[in-house]
Coordinates of N, CA and C in Angstrom, one line a residue:
M9 N -7.9 8.0 25.3 CA -7.3 7.0 24.6 C -6.1 6.4 25.3
D10 N -6.0 5.1 25.5 CA -4.9 4.5 26.1 C -3.6 4.6 25.2
T11 N -2.5 4.8 25.8 CA -1.2 4.8 25.1 C -0.8 3.4 24.8
P12 N -0.5 3.1 23.5 CA -0.1 1.7 23.1 C 1.2 1.3 23.8
N13 N 1.3 0.1 24.2 CA 2.4 -0.4 24.9 C 2.8 -1.8 24.4
I14 N 3.3 -1.9 23.2 CA 3.8 -3.2 22.7 C 5.3 -3.3 23.0
S15 N 5.7 -4.4 23.6 CA 7.1 -4.5 24.0 C 8.0 -4.4 22.8
E16 N 9.2 -3.9 23.0 CA 10.2 -3.8 22.0 C 10.6 -5.2 21.5
E17 N 10.7 -6.1 22.4 CA 11.0 -7.5 22.1 C 10.0 -8.1 21.2
K18 N 8.7 -8.0 21.5 CA 7.7 -8.6 20.6 C 7.6 -7.9 19.3
F19 N 7.8 -6.6 19.2 CA 7.8 -5.9 18.0 C 8.9 -6.3 17.1
L20 N 10.1 -6.4 17.6 CA 11.2 -6.8 16.8 C 11.2 -8.3 16.4
E21 N 10.6 -9.1 17.3 CA 10.3 -10.5 17.0 C 9.5 -10.6 15.7
A22 N 8.5 -9.8 15.6 CA 7.6 -9.8 14.4 C 8.4 -9.4 13.2
F23 N 9.2 -8.4 13.3 CA 10.0 -8.0 12.1 C 11.0 -9.1 11.7
N24 N 11.6 -9.7 12.6 CA 12.5 -10.8 12.3 C 11.7 -12.0 11.7
Y25 N 10.5 -12.3 12.2 CA 9.7 -13.4 11.7 C 9.3 -13.2 10.2
R26 N 8.9 -11.9 9.9 CA 8.4 -11.6 8.6 C 9.5 -11.9 7.5
H27 N 9.1 -12.6 6.4 CA 10.0 -12.7 5.3 C 9.1 -12.8 4.0
A28 N 9.7 -12.6 2.9 CA 9.0 -12.7 1.6 C 8.6 -14.1 1.3
T29 N 7.4 -14.5 1.7 CA 7.0 -15.9 1.5 C 6.7 -16.2 0.1
K30 N 7.4 -17.2 -0.5 CA 7.2 -17.5 -1.9 C 6.1 -18.5 -2.2
E31 N 5.8 -19.3 -1.2 CA 4.7 -20.3 -1.4 C 4.0 -20.5 0.0
F32 N 2.7 -20.5 -0.1 CA 1.9 -20.6 1.2 C 1.3 -22.0 1.3
D33 N 0.9 -22.2 2.6 CA 0.2 -23.5 2.9 C -1.3 -23.3 2.6
T34 N -1.7 -24.1 1.5 CA -3.1 -23.9 1.0 C -4.1 -24.4 2.0
T35 N -3.7 -25.2 3.0 CA -4.7 -25.7 4.0 C -5.0 -24.7 5.1
K36 N -4.3 -23.6 5.1 CA -4.5 -22.6 6.2 C -5.1 -21.3 5.6
I37 N -6.2 -20.9 6.0 CA -6.9 -19.7 5.5 C -7.0 -18.6 6.6
L38 N -6.8 -17.4 6.3 CA -6.9 -16.3 7.2 C -8.4 -16.1 7.6
S39 N -8.6 -15.8 8.9 CA -10.0 -15.6 9.3 C -10.4 -14.2 8.8
K40 N -11.7 -14.0 8.7 CA -12.2 -12.7 8.3 C -11.7 -11.6 9.3
N41 N -11.6 -11.9 10.6 CA -11.2 -10.9 11.5 C -9.7 -10.5 11.3
D42 N -8.9 -11.5 10.9 CA -7.5 -11.2 10.6 C -7.4 -10.3 9.3
V43 N -8.2 -10.6 8.3 CA -8.1 -9.8 7.1 C -8.6 -8.4 7.3
D44 N -9.7 -8.3 8.1 CA -10.2 -7.0 8.4 C -9.2 -6.2 9.2
F45 N -8.5 -6.8 10.1 CA -7.4 -6.2 10.9 C -6.3 -5.7 10.0
I46 N -5.9 -6.5 9.1 CA -4.8 -6.0 8.2 C -5.3 -4.9 7.3
L47 N -6.5 -4.9 6.8 CA -7.0 -3.8 6.0 C -7.2 -2.5 6.8
K48 N -7.6 -2.7 8.0 CA -7.8 -1.5 8.9 C -6.5 -0.8 9.1
T49 N -5.3 -1.5 9.2 CA -4.1 -0.9 9.3 C -3.7 -0.1 8.1
A50 N -4.1 -0.5 6.9 CA -4.0 0.3 5.7 C -4.8 1.5 5.8
N51 N -6.0 1.3 6.2 CA -7.0 2.4 6.3 C -6.5 3.5 7.3
L52 N -5.7 3.1 8.3 CA -5.2 4.1 9.3 C -3.8 4.6 9.0
S53 N -3.3 4.2 7.9 CA -1.9 4.6 7.6 C -1.9 6.1 7.2
P54 N -0.7 6.7 7.5 CA -0.6 8.1 7.2 C -0.4 8.4 5.7
S55 N -0.7 9.6 5.2 CA -0.5 10.0 3.8 C -0.3 11.5 3.8
S56 N 0.4 11.9 2.8 CA 0.7 13.3 2.6 C -0.6 14.2 2.6
F57 N -0.7 15.1 3.4 CA -1.9 16.0 3.6 C -3.1 15.2 4.1
G58 N -2.9 13.9 4.3 CA -4.0 13.1 4.8 C -5.1 12.8 3.7
F59 N -4.6 12.7 2.4 CA -5.6 12.6 1.3 C -5.8 11.1 0.9
E60 N -5.1 10.2 1.5 CA -5.3 8.7 1.3 C -5.4 8.4 -0.2
P61 N -4.3 8.5 -1.0 CA -4.4 8.3 -2.4 C -4.3 6.8 -2.9
W62 N -5.2 6.0 -2.3 CA -5.1 4.6 -2.5 C -6.4 3.9 -2.6
H63 N -6.4 2.6 -3.1 CA -7.5 1.7 -3.1 C -7.0 0.3 -3.1
F64 N -7.7 -0.6 -2.5 CA -7.2 -2.0 -2.4 C -8.2 -2.9 -2.9
I65 N -7.8 -3.8 -3.8 CA -8.7 -4.9 -4.3 C -8.3 -6.2 -3.8
V66 N -9.1 -6.9 -3.0 CA -8.9 -8.2 -2.5 C -9.3 -9.2 -3.5
V67 N -8.4 -10.0 -4.1 CA -8.7 -10.8 -5.3 C -8.8 -12.3 -4.7
Q68 N -10.1 -12.7 -4.6 CA -10.3 -14.1 -4.1 C -10.9 -15.0 -5.2
D69 N -11.4 -14.4 -6.3 CA -12.0 -15.1 -7.4 C -10.9 -15.9 -8.1
K70 N -11.0 -17.2 -8.3 CA -10.0 -18.0 -8.9 C -9.7 -17.6 -10.3
A71 N -10.8 -17.3 -11.1 CA -10.7 -17.0 -12.5 C -9.9 -15.7 -12.6
L72 N -10.1 -14.7 -11.7 CA -9.4 -13.4 -11.8 C -7.9 -13.6 -11.4
R73 N -7.7 -14.5 -10.5 CA -6.3 -14.8 -10.1 C -5.6 -15.4 -11.3
E74 N -6.2 -16.3 -12.0 CA -5.6 -17.0 -13.2 C -5.3 -15.9 -14.3
A75 N -6.3 -15.0 -14.4 CA -6.1 -13.9 -15.4 C -4.9 -13.0 -15.1
L76 N -4.5 -12.9 -13.9 CA -3.3 -12.1 -13.5 C -2.0 -12.8 -13.8
K77 N -2.0 -14.1 -13.9 CA -0.7 -14.8 -14.0 C 0.1 -14.4 -15.3
P78 N -0.5 -14.3 -16.5 CA 0.3 -14.0 -17.7 C 0.9 -12.6 -17.6
V79 N 0.4 -11.7 -16.8 CA 1.0 -10.3 -16.8 C 1.8 -10.0 -15.5
A80 N 1.8 -11.0 -14.6 CA 2.5 -10.8 -13.4 C 3.5 -12.0 -13.1
W81 N 4.7 -11.8 -13.7 CA 5.6 -12.9 -13.7 C 6.1 -13.3 -12.2
G82 N 6.0 -12.3 -11.3 CA 6.4 -12.6 -10.0 C 5.3 -13.1 -9.0
A83 N 4.2 -13.4 -9.6 CA 3.0 -13.7 -8.7 C 2.4 -15.1 -8.8
P84 N 2.7 -15.9 -9.9 CA 1.9 -17.2 -10.0 C 1.9 -18.1 -8.8
A85 N 3.0 -18.4 -8.2 CA 3.0 -19.3 -7.0 C 2.2 -18.7 -5.9
K86 N 2.2 -17.4 -5.7 CA 1.4 -16.7 -4.7 C -0.1 -16.7 -5.0
L87 N -0.4 -16.5 -6.3 CA -1.8 -16.5 -6.7 C -2.4 -17.9 -6.5
D88 N -1.6 -18.9 -6.7 CA -2.1 -20.3 -6.5 C -2.2 -20.7 -5.0
T89 N -1.4 -20.1 -4.1 CA -1.4 -20.6 -2.8 C -1.8 -19.6 -1.7
A90 N -1.7 -18.3 -1.9 CA -2.0 -17.4 -0.9 C -3.5 -17.5 -0.4
S91 N -3.7 -17.3 0.9 CA -5.0 -17.2 1.4 C -5.8 -16.0 0.8
H92 N -5.1 -14.9 0.9 CA -5.7 -13.6 0.4 C -4.6 -12.9 -0.5
F93 N -5.1 -12.3 -1.6 CA -4.2 -11.6 -2.5 C -4.8 -10.2 -2.8
I94 N -3.9 -9.2 -2.6 CA -4.4 -7.8 -2.7 C -3.6 -7.0 -3.7
L95 N -4.4 -6.2 -4.5 CA -3.8 -5.3 -5.4 C -3.8 -3.9 -4.8
G96 N -2.6 -3.3 -4.7 CA -2.5 -1.9 -4.2 C -2.5 -0.9 -5.3
L97 N -3.7 -0.2 -5.4 CA -3.8 0.9 -6.4 C -3.5 2.2 -5.8
S98 N -2.9 3.1 -6.7 CA -2.7 4.5 -6.3 C -3.4 5.4 -7.3
M99 N -3.8 6.6 -6.8 CA -4.5 7.5 -7.6 C -3.6 8.2 -8.6
K100 N -4.2 8.5 -9.7 CA -3.5 9.3 -10.8 C -3.9 10.7 -10.7
A101 N -3.3 11.5 -11.6 CA -3.4 13.0 -11.5 C -4.9 13.5 -11.4
P102 N -5.9 12.9 -12.2 CA -7.2 13.4 -12.1 C -7.8 13.3 -10.7
M103 N -7.2 12.5 -9.8 CA -7.7 12.4 -8.4 C -6.8 13.2 -7.4
T104 N -5.6 13.4 -7.8 CA -4.7 14.0 -6.8 C -4.2 15.4 -7.0
K105 N -4.4 15.9 -8.2 CA -4.0 17.3 -8.5 C -4.8 18.2 -7.5
W106 N -4.1 19.3 -7.2 CA -4.7 20.2 -6.1 C -6.1 20.6 -6.3
D107 N -6.6 20.8 -7.6 CA -7.9 21.2 -7.9 C -8.9 20.1 -8.2
A108 N -8.5 18.8 -7.9 CA -9.3 17.7 -8.3 C -10.6 17.6 -7.4
D109 N -11.7 17.1 -7.9 CA -12.9 16.9 -7.2 C -12.7 16.1 -5.9
Y110 N -11.8 15.0 -6.1 CA -11.6 14.1 -5.0 C -10.9 14.9 -3.8
I111 N -10.0 15.8 -4.1 CA -9.3 16.6 -3.0 C -10.3 17.5 -2.3
S112 N -11.2 18.1 -3.1 CA -12.3 18.9 -2.5 C -13.2 18.0 -1.6
Y113 N -13.5 16.9 -2.1 CA -14.4 15.9 -1.3 C -13.7 15.6 0.0
M114 N -12.4 15.3 0.0 CA -11.7 14.9 1.2 C -11.7 16.0 2.2
M115 N -11.5 17.2 1.7 CA -11.5 18.4 2.6 C -12.8 18.7 3.2
T116 N -13.9 18.6 2.3 CA -15.2 19.0 2.7 C -16.0 17.9 3.5
D117 N -16.0 16.7 2.9 CA -16.8 15.6 3.4 C -16.1 14.7 4.5
V118 N -14.8 14.4 4.2 CA -14.1 13.5 5.1 C -13.5 14.3 6.3
K119 N -12.7 15.3 6.0 CA -12.1 16.1 7.1 C -13.0 17.2 7.6
Q120 N -14.0 17.5 6.9 CA -15.1 18.5 7.3 C -14.4 19.8 7.8
F121 N -13.6 20.3 6.9 CA -12.9 21.6 7.1 C -13.9 22.7 7.0
P122 N -13.9 23.7 7.8 CA -14.6 25.0 7.5 C -14.1 25.6 6.2
E123 N -14.9 26.4 5.6 CA -14.5 27.0 4.3 C -13.2 27.7 4.3
E124 N -12.9 28.5 5.4 CA -11.7 29.2 5.4 C -10.5 28.3 5.6
V125 N -10.6 27.2 6.3 CA -9.6 26.2 6.5 C -9.3 25.5 5.2
K126 N -10.4 25.1 4.5 CA -10.3 24.4 3.2 C -9.5 25.3 2.2
E127 N -9.8 26.6 2.2 CA -9.1 27.5 1.3 C -7.7 27.6 1.6
M128 N -7.3 27.7 2.9 CA -5.9 27.7 3.3 C -5.2 26.4 3.0
Y129 N -5.8 25.3 3.3 CA -5.2 24.0 3.0 C -5.0 23.8 1.5
S130 N -6.0 24.2 0.7 CA -5.9 24.1 -0.7 C -4.7 24.9 -1.2
K131 N -4.5 26.1 -0.7 CA -3.4 26.9 -1.1 C -2.0 26.2 -0.8
F132 N -1.9 25.7 0.4 CA -0.7 25.0 0.8 C -0.4 23.8 -0.1
Y133 N -1.5 23.1 -0.4 CA -1.4 21.8 -1.2 C -1.0 22.2 -2.6
R134 N -1.5 23.3 -3.2 CA -1.1 23.7 -4.5 C 0.3 24.1 -4.5
E135 N 0.8 24.9 -3.5 CA 2.2 25.3 -3.5 C 3.1 24.1 -3.3
F136 N 2.7 23.1 -2.5 CA 3.5 21.9 -2.4 C 3.7 21.2 -3.7
Q137 N 2.6 21.1 -4.5 CA 2.7 20.4 -5.8 C 3.5 21.2 -6.8
E138 N 3.2 22.5 -6.9 CA 3.8 23.3 -8.0 C 5.1 23.9 -7.7
R139 N 5.4 24.1 -6.4 CA 6.7 24.8 -6.0 C 7.7 23.8 -5.3
D140 N 7.2 23.2 -4.2 CA 8.1 22.4 -3.4 C 8.5 21.1 -4.0
F141 N 7.6 20.3 -4.6 CA 7.9 19.0 -5.1 C 7.9 19.0 -6.7
N142 N 7.5 20.1 -7.3 CA 7.5 20.1 -8.8 C 6.7 19.0 -9.4
L143 N 5.5 18.7 -8.9 CA 4.7 17.6 -9.4 C 3.9 18.0 -10.6
D144 N 4.7 18.3 -11.7 CA 4.1 18.9 -12.9 C 3.7 18.0 -14.0
T145 N 3.8 16.7 -13.8 CA 3.4 15.7 -14.8 C 2.5 14.6 -14.2
D146 N 1.8 13.9 -15.0 CA 0.9 12.8 -14.5 C 1.8 11.7 -13.9
K147 N 2.9 11.5 -14.5 CA 3.8 10.4 -14.0 C 4.4 10.8 -12.6
K148 N 4.8 12.0 -12.4 CA 5.3 12.5 -11.1 C 4.2 12.4 -10.0
L149 N 2.9 12.7 -10.4 CA 1.9 12.7 -9.4 C 1.5 11.2 -9.0
F150 N 1.6 10.3 -10.0 CA 1.3 8.9 -9.7 C 2.4 8.3 -8.8
D151 N 3.7 8.6 -9.2 CA 4.8 8.1 -8.4 C 4.7 8.7 -6.9
W152 N 4.3 9.9 -6.8 CA 4.2 10.5 -5.4 C 3.1 9.8 -4.7
A153 N 1.9 9.5 -5.3 CA 0.9 8.8 -4.7 C 1.3 7.4 -4.3
S154 N 2.1 6.7 -5.2 CA 2.6 5.4 -4.9 C 3.5 5.3 -3.7
K155 N 4.3 6.4 -3.5 CA 5.2 6.4 -2.3 C 4.3 6.3 -1.0
Q156 N 3.2 7.0 -1.1 CA 2.3 6.9 0.1 C 1.6 5.6 0.3
S157 N 1.2 5.0 -0.9 CA 0.6 3.7 -0.8 C 1.5 2.6 -0.3
Y158 N 2.8 2.8 -0.5 CA 3.8 1.9 0.1 C 3.8 1.9 1.6
I159 N 3.5 3.1 2.2 CA 3.4 3.1 3.7 C 2.3 2.2 4.1
A160 N 1.1 2.2 3.4 CA 0.0 1.3 3.8 C 0.5 -0.2 3.6
L161 N 1.2 -0.5 2.5 CA 1.8 -1.8 2.3 C 2.6 -2.3 3.5
A162 N 3.5 -1.4 3.9 CA 4.4 -1.8 5.0 C 3.6 -2.1 6.3
N163 N 2.7 -1.2 6.5 CA 1.8 -1.4 7.8 C 1.0 -2.7 7.7
M164 N 0.5 -3.0 6.5 CA -0.2 -4.3 6.4 C 0.7 -5.5 6.7
M165 N 1.9 -5.5 6.2 CA 2.8 -6.6 6.3 C 3.2 -6.7 7.8
T166 N 3.5 -5.5 8.4 CA 3.9 -5.6 9.8 C 2.7 -6.0 10.7
A167 N 1.5 -5.6 10.4 CA 0.4 -6.0 11.2 C 0.2 -7.5 11.1
A168 N 0.4 -8.0 9.9 CA 0.2 -9.5 9.6 C 1.3 -10.2 10.4
A169 N 2.5 -9.7 10.4 CA 3.6 -10.4 11.1 C 3.3 -10.5 12.6
L170 N 2.7 -9.4 13.2 CA 2.4 -9.4 14.6 C 1.4 -10.4 14.9
R171 N 0.6 -10.9 13.9 CA -0.4 -12.0 14.1 C 0.2 -13.3 13.7
G172 N 1.5 -13.4 13.3 CA 2.0 -14.7 12.9 C 1.6 -15.0 11.5
I173 N 1.1 -14.0 10.7 CA 0.7 -14.2 9.3 C 1.8 -13.8 8.4
D174 N 2.0 -14.6 7.3 CA 3.0 -14.3 6.4 C 2.5 -13.5 5.2
S175 N 3.5 -12.9 4.5 CA 3.2 -12.0 3.4 C 4.3 -12.0 2.4
C176 N 4.0 -11.5 1.2 CA 5.0 -11.3 0.2 C 4.6 -10.1 -0.7
P177 N 5.4 -9.0 -0.7 CA 5.1 -7.9 -1.6 C 5.6 -8.3 -3.0
I178 N 4.9 -7.8 -4.0 CA 5.2 -8.2 -5.4 C 5.2 -7.0 -6.3
E179 N 6.3 -6.8 -7.0 CA 6.4 -5.8 -8.1 C 6.7 -6.4 -9.4
G180 N 6.7 -7.8 -9.5 CA 7.0 -8.5 -10.7 C 5.8 -8.6 -11.6
F181 N 5.5 -7.5 -12.2 CA 4.3 -7.5 -13.2 C 4.6 -6.4 -14.3
H182 N 4.0 -6.6 -15.4 CA 4.1 -5.6 -16.5 C 3.0 -4.6 -16.3
Q183 N 3.4 -3.4 -16.0 CA 2.4 -2.4 -15.5 C 1.3 -2.1 -16.6
E184 N 1.7 -1.8 -17.8 CA 0.8 -1.5 -18.8 C -0.2 -2.6 -19.1
K185 N 0.3 -3.8 -19.2 CA -0.6 -5.0 -19.5 C -1.5 -5.3 -18.3
T186 N -0.9 -5.1 -17.1 CA -1.8 -5.4 -15.9 C -2.9 -4.4 -15.8
E187 N -2.6 -3.1 -16.1 CA -3.6 -2.1 -16.0 C -4.7 -2.3 -17.0
A188 N -4.3 -2.8 -18.2 CA -5.3 -3.1 -19.3 C -6.2 -4.2 -18.8
L189 N -5.6 -5.2 -18.1 CA -6.4 -6.3 -17.6 C -7.4 -5.8 -16.4
L190 N -6.8 -4.9 -15.6 CA -7.7 -4.3 -14.5 C -8.9 -3.6 -15.1
K191 N -8.6 -2.9 -16.2 CA -9.7 -2.1 -16.8 C -10.7 -3.1 -17.4
A192 N -10.3 -4.1 -18.1 CA -11.2 -5.0 -18.8 C -11.9 -6.0 -17.9
Q193 N -11.2 -6.5 -16.9 CA -11.8 -7.6 -16.1 C -12.1 -7.2 -14.7
F194 N -11.5 -6.2 -14.1 CA -11.8 -5.8 -12.7 C -12.6 -4.6 -12.6
G195 N -12.9 -3.9 -13.7 CA -13.7 -2.7 -13.6 C -13.0 -1.5 -13.1
V196 N -11.7 -1.5 -13.1 CA -10.9 -0.3 -12.6 C -10.9 0.8 -13.6
D197 N -11.1 2.0 -13.2 CA -11.0 3.2 -14.1 C -9.5 3.5 -14.1
T198 N -8.8 3.1 -15.1 CA -7.4 3.3 -15.1 C -6.9 4.7 -15.5
D199 N -7.9 5.6 -15.8 CA -7.6 7.0 -15.9 C -7.4 7.6 -14.5
K200 N -8.0 7.0 -13.5 CA -7.9 7.5 -12.2 C -7.0 6.7 -11.3
Y201 N -6.8 5.4 -11.6 CA -6.0 4.5 -10.7 C -5.0 3.8 -11.5
G202 N -3.8 3.6 -10.9 CA -2.8 2.7 -11.4 C -2.3 1.7 -10.4
L203 N -1.7 0.6 -10.9 CA -1.3 -0.5 -9.9 C 0.1 -0.1 -9.5
S204 N 0.3 -0.1 -8.1 CA 1.6 0.2 -7.6 C 2.3 -1.1 -7.1
Y205 N 1.5 -2.1 -6.6 CA 2.1 -3.3 -6.1 C 1.0 -4.4 -5.9
M206 N 1.4 -5.6 -5.7 CA 0.5 -6.7 -5.3 C 1.1 -7.2 -4.0
V207 N 0.3 -7.8 -3.2 CA 0.8 -8.4 -1.9 C -0.1 -9.6 -1.5
A208 N 0.6 -10.7 -1.2 CA 0.0 -11.9 -0.8 C 0.1 -12.2 0.7
F209 N -1.0 -12.7 1.2 CA -1.0 -13.1 2.6 C -1.5 -14.5 2.8
G210 N -0.9 -15.1 3.9 CA -1.3 -16.5 4.2 C -0.3 -17.0 5.3
Y211 N -0.1 -18.3 5.2 CA 0.8 -19.0 6.2 C 1.9 -19.8 5.4
R212 N 3.1 -19.6 5.8 CA 4.2 -20.2 5.1 C 4.1 -21.7 5.0
K213 N 4.5 -22.2 3.8 CA 4.5 -23.7 3.6 C 5.7 -24.3 4.4
E214 N 6.8 -23.6 4.4 CA 8.0 -24.0 5.2 C 8.8 -22.8 5.6
D215 N 9.6 -23.0 6.6 CA 10.4 -21.9 7.0 C 11.5 -21.5 6.0
P216 N 12.0 -20.3 6.0 CA 13.0 -19.9 5.1 C 14.3 -20.7 5.3
E217 N 15.1 -20.9 4.3 CA 16.3 -21.7 4.4 C 17.4 -21.0 5.1
H218 N 17.4 -19.7 5.0 CA 18.5 -18.9 5.5 C 18.0 -17.8 6.5
P219 N 18.8 -17.5 7.5 CA 18.4 -16.4 8.4 C 18.3 -15.1 7.7
K220 N 17.6 -14.2 8.3 CA 17.5 -12.8 7.7 C 18.8 -12.1 7.8
T221 N 19.2 -11.5 6.7 CA 20.4 -10.7 6.7 C 20.2 -9.2 6.5
R222 N 20.9 -8.4 7.2 CA 20.7 -6.9 7.0 C 22.1 -6.3 7.3
R223 N 22.3 -5.1 6.7 CA 23.5 -4.4 7.0 C 23.5 -3.9 8.5
N224 N 24.6 -3.7 9.0 CA 24.7 -3.2 10.4 C 24.0 -1.8 10.5
L225 N 23.4 -1.6 11.6 CA 22.7 -0.3 11.8 C 23.6 0.9 11.6
D226 N 24.8 0.8 12.1 CA 25.8 1.9 11.9 C 26.1 2.2 10.4
D227 N 25.8 1.2 9.6 CA 26.1 1.4 8.1 C 25.0 2.2 7.5
I228 N 23.8 2.3 8.1 CA 22.7 3.0 7.4 C 22.2 4.2 8.2
V229 N 22.8 4.5 9.3 CA 22.4 5.7 10.1 C 23.6 6.6 10.3
T230 N 23.4 7.9 10.1 CA 24.4 8.9 10.4 C 23.9 9.9 11.4
W231 N 24.6 10.1 12.4 CA 24.2 11.1 13.4 C 25.0 12.4 13.3
K232 N 24.4 13.5 13.3 CA 25.1 14.8 13.2 C 24.8 15.7 14.4

């Protein structure tokens, strides 16, 4: 496998280019190849123990986008104008608890661990949940899964920026009402999955009014 070699200049250029796009150019649509590329970066994202506690729904149906508007106050303009709109779901306790069927499936069918490795891995995973991170409630387990799903979100937005594609992450929604809608109209089993975020992709209608601002690097990094 060849070692990746993306120049520092090009990589930082993409980070500086990326901004939270509030309205997209409706005349420009992402190609299937671009969308597949973005989703593949989510698929290849790291997760704790490699258990991938996420699922992504690409919402292209106009009626379903309209249905999201009343429960997602931060999304209407993006739902109207984005080329592609994605819901980032994270797994809940029935999927992520150490003894869940899904965890066994990941170890046996996806990772194809030998039985002795599976037993050892399961022991470490149980100790991690019960001792190290104290993941003893459904809420804690969902929040832990969401933290990992955000890694996939960041990778998707960075991948898009490297292609000159714009994006906007969205947390402006009522979680309980949105999940009720996902259950009723999207066929989501909300006992197993919850909504962590939404993200829109497309091409900016206009450039941002102000340059990107960040704290100095020395303000956020401490060397010891």
